[in-house]
XYZ file of C-alpha atoms in Angstrom:
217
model
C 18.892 24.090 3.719
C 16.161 21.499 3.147
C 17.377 18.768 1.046
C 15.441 16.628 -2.018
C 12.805 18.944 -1.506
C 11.277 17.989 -4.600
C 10.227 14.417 -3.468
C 9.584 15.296 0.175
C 6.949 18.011 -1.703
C 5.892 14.801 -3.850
C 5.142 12.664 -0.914
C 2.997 15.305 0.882
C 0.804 15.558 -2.116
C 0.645 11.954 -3.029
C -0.634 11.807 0.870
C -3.354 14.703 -0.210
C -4.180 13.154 -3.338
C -4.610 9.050 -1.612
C -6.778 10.509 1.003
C -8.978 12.742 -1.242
C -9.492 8.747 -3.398
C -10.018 6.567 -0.236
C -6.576 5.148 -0.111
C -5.628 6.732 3.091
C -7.865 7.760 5.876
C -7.494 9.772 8.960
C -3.491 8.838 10.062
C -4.128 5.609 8.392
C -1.514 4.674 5.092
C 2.084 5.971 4.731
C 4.774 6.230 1.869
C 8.834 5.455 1.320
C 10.845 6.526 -1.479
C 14.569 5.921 -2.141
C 16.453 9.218 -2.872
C 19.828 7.899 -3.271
C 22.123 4.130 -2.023
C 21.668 5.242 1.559
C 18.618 7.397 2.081
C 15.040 7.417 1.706
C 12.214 9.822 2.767
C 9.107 7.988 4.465
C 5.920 9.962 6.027
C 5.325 11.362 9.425
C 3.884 9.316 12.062
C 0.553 10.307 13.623
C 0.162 13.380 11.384
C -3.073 14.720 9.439
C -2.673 14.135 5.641
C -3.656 17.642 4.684
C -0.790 19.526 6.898
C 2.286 17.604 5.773
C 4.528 19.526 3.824
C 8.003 18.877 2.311
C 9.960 20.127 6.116
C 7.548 17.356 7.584
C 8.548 14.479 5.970
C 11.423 12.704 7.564
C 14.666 11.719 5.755
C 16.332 8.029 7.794
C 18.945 6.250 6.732
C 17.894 3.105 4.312
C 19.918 0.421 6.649
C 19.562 1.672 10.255
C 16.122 3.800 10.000
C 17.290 6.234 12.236
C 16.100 9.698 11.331
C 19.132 12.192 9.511
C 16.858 14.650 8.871
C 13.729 16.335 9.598
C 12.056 16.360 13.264
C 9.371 14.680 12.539
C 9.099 10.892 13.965
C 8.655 8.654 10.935
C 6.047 6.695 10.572
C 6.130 3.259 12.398
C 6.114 1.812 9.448
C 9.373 2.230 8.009
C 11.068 -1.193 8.199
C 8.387 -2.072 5.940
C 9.169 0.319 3.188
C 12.918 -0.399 3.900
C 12.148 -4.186 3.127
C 10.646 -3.327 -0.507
C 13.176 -0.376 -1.398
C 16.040 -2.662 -0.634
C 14.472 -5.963 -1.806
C 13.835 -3.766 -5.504
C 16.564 -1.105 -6.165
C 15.149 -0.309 -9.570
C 11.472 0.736 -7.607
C 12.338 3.905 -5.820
C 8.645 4.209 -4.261
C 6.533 2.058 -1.600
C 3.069 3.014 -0.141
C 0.957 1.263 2.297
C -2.688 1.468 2.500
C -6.065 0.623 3.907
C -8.054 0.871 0.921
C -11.425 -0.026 2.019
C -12.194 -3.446 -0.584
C -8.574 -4.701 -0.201
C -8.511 -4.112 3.256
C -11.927 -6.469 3.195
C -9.667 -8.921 1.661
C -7.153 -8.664 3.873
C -9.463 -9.412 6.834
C -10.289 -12.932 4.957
C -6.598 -13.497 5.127
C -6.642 -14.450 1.214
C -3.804 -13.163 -1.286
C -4.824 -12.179 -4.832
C -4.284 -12.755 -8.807
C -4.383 -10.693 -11.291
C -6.643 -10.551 -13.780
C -5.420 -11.840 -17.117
C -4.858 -8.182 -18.817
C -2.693 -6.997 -16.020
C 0.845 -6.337 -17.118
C 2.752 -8.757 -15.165
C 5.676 -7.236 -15.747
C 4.862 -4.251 -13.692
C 3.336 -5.185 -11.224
C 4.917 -8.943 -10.403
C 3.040 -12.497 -10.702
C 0.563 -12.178 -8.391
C -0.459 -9.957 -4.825
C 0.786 -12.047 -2.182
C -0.367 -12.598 1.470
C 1.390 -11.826 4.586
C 0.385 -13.697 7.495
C -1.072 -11.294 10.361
C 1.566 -9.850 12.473
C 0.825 -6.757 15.099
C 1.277 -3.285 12.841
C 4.159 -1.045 13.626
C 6.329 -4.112 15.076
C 9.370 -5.995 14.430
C 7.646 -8.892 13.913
C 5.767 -7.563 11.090
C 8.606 -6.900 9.161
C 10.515 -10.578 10.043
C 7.236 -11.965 8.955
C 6.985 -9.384 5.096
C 11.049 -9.815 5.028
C 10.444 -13.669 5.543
C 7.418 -13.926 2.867
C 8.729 -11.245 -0.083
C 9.462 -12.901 -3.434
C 11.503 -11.352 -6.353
C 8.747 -11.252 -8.404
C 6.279 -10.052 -6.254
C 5.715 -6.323 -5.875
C 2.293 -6.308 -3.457
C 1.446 -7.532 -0.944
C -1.582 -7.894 1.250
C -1.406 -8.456 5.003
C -3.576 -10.198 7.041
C -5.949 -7.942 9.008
C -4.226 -4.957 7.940
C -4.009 -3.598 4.646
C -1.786 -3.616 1.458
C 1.822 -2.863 0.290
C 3.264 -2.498 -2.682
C 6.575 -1.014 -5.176
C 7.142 0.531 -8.050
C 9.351 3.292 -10.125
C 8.044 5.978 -9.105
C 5.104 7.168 -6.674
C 2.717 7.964 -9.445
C 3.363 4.311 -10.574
C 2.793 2.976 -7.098
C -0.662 4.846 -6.928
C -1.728 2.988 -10.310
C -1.088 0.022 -9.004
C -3.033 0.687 -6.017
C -5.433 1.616 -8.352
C -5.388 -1.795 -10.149
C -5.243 -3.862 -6.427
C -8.214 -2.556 -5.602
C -9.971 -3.296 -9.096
C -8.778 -6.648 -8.147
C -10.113 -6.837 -4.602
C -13.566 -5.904 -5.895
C -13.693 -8.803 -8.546
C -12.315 -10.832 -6.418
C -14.997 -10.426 -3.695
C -17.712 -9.860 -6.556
C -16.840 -13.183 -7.498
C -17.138 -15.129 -3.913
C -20.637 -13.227 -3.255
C -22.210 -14.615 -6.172
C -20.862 -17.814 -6.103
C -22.059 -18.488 -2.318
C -25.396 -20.393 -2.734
C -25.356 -19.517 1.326
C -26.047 -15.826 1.171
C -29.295 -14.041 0.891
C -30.225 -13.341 -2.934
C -31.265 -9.568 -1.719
C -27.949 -9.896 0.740
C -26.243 -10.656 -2.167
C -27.562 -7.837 -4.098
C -27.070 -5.529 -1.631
C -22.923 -6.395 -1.085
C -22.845 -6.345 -4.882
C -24.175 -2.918 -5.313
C -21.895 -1.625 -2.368
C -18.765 -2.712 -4.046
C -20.206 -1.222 -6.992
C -20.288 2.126 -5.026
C -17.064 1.681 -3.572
C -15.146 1.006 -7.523
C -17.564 4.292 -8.688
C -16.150 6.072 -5.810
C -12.148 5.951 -6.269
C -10.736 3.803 -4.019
């Protein structure tokens, strides 16, 4: 019998639904959630977004990562949503993304603050940046274990994408939501203030990220 079929169900969709908005694309994003002390479910590796369902999605143990249930391989990122769910017991859900501004970010190698109406309470004190490590390797997570603050609830890593933890997976997806809102004025911000770029350039990058906040993601 398959068991917490109810969030394994919820992670396939919330897959559907972040590559439908730009969040995920092709293989390229993945999700952890907590379902009790021990256990946590966490996406497929290397699988198309619109075939998971709830039998596909791999139950490992929290501590040791090694699959209980499901044959499915989990997605290489795993120690990575380990790191969150057992740095914040009270946020049950973690998703990783390359959402296309943030990701632009990311390849500056620059962390992120909120903007002033952002509930810091939420969603932590700022987004903070993880220095570049290989994806899908041990040192990745050493290097996100070594740089995670109690306070801090996403992350960006360097030439890779974002992180981030909250309550629930609908939760998580708002604050995706918000990251990239950030990401765009962030960047808005450091095209217009470059006296260095091209005035149609500049009107050209502005108008993209324009695009890209109209868009979704």
């Amino acid at each position: 019998m398959l068991r917490f079929v109810a969030i394994r169900r919820e992670i396939a969709d919330t897959c559907r639904f972040l590559a439908d908005h730009g969040f995920f694309a092709g293989t390229g994003g993945n999700i952890g959630v907590r379902l009790d002390d021990d256990l946590m479910a966490v996406t497929p590796s290397a699988t198309d977004y619109y075939s998971i369902g709830a039998a596909d999605v791999p139950i490992i143990d929290i501590a040791t990562q090694k699959v209980v249930e499901g044959d499915k391989t989990p997605t290489v990122e795993k120690p990575l949503h380990a790191c969150m769910i057992k740095a914040f017991p009270s946020r049950r859900a973690s998703i990783h993304t390359h959402q296309p501004v943030a990701s632009a970010v990311a390849l500056l190698h620059e962390g992120l603050s909120w903007e002033p109406s952002v509930d810091r309470a939420s969603y932590g004190s700022n987004i903070a940046l993880i220095p570049y490590r290989p994806s899908g390797t041990g040192m990745l997570a050493r290097a996100f274990a070594k740089a995670m603050r109690p306070d801090t609830y996403a992350y960006i890593m360097a030439s890779h994408g974002v992180i981030c933890s909250a309550e629930s997976l609908k939760a998580a997806t708002a604050m995706l939501r918000q990251i990239e809102r950030t990401a765009q004025l962030h960047l808005h911000r450091r095209i217009q203030q470059n006296p260095t770029i091209d005035k149609q350039l500049r009107s050209f990058l502005s108008a993209a990220l324009e695009k890209s906040q109209s868009k979704g993601a």
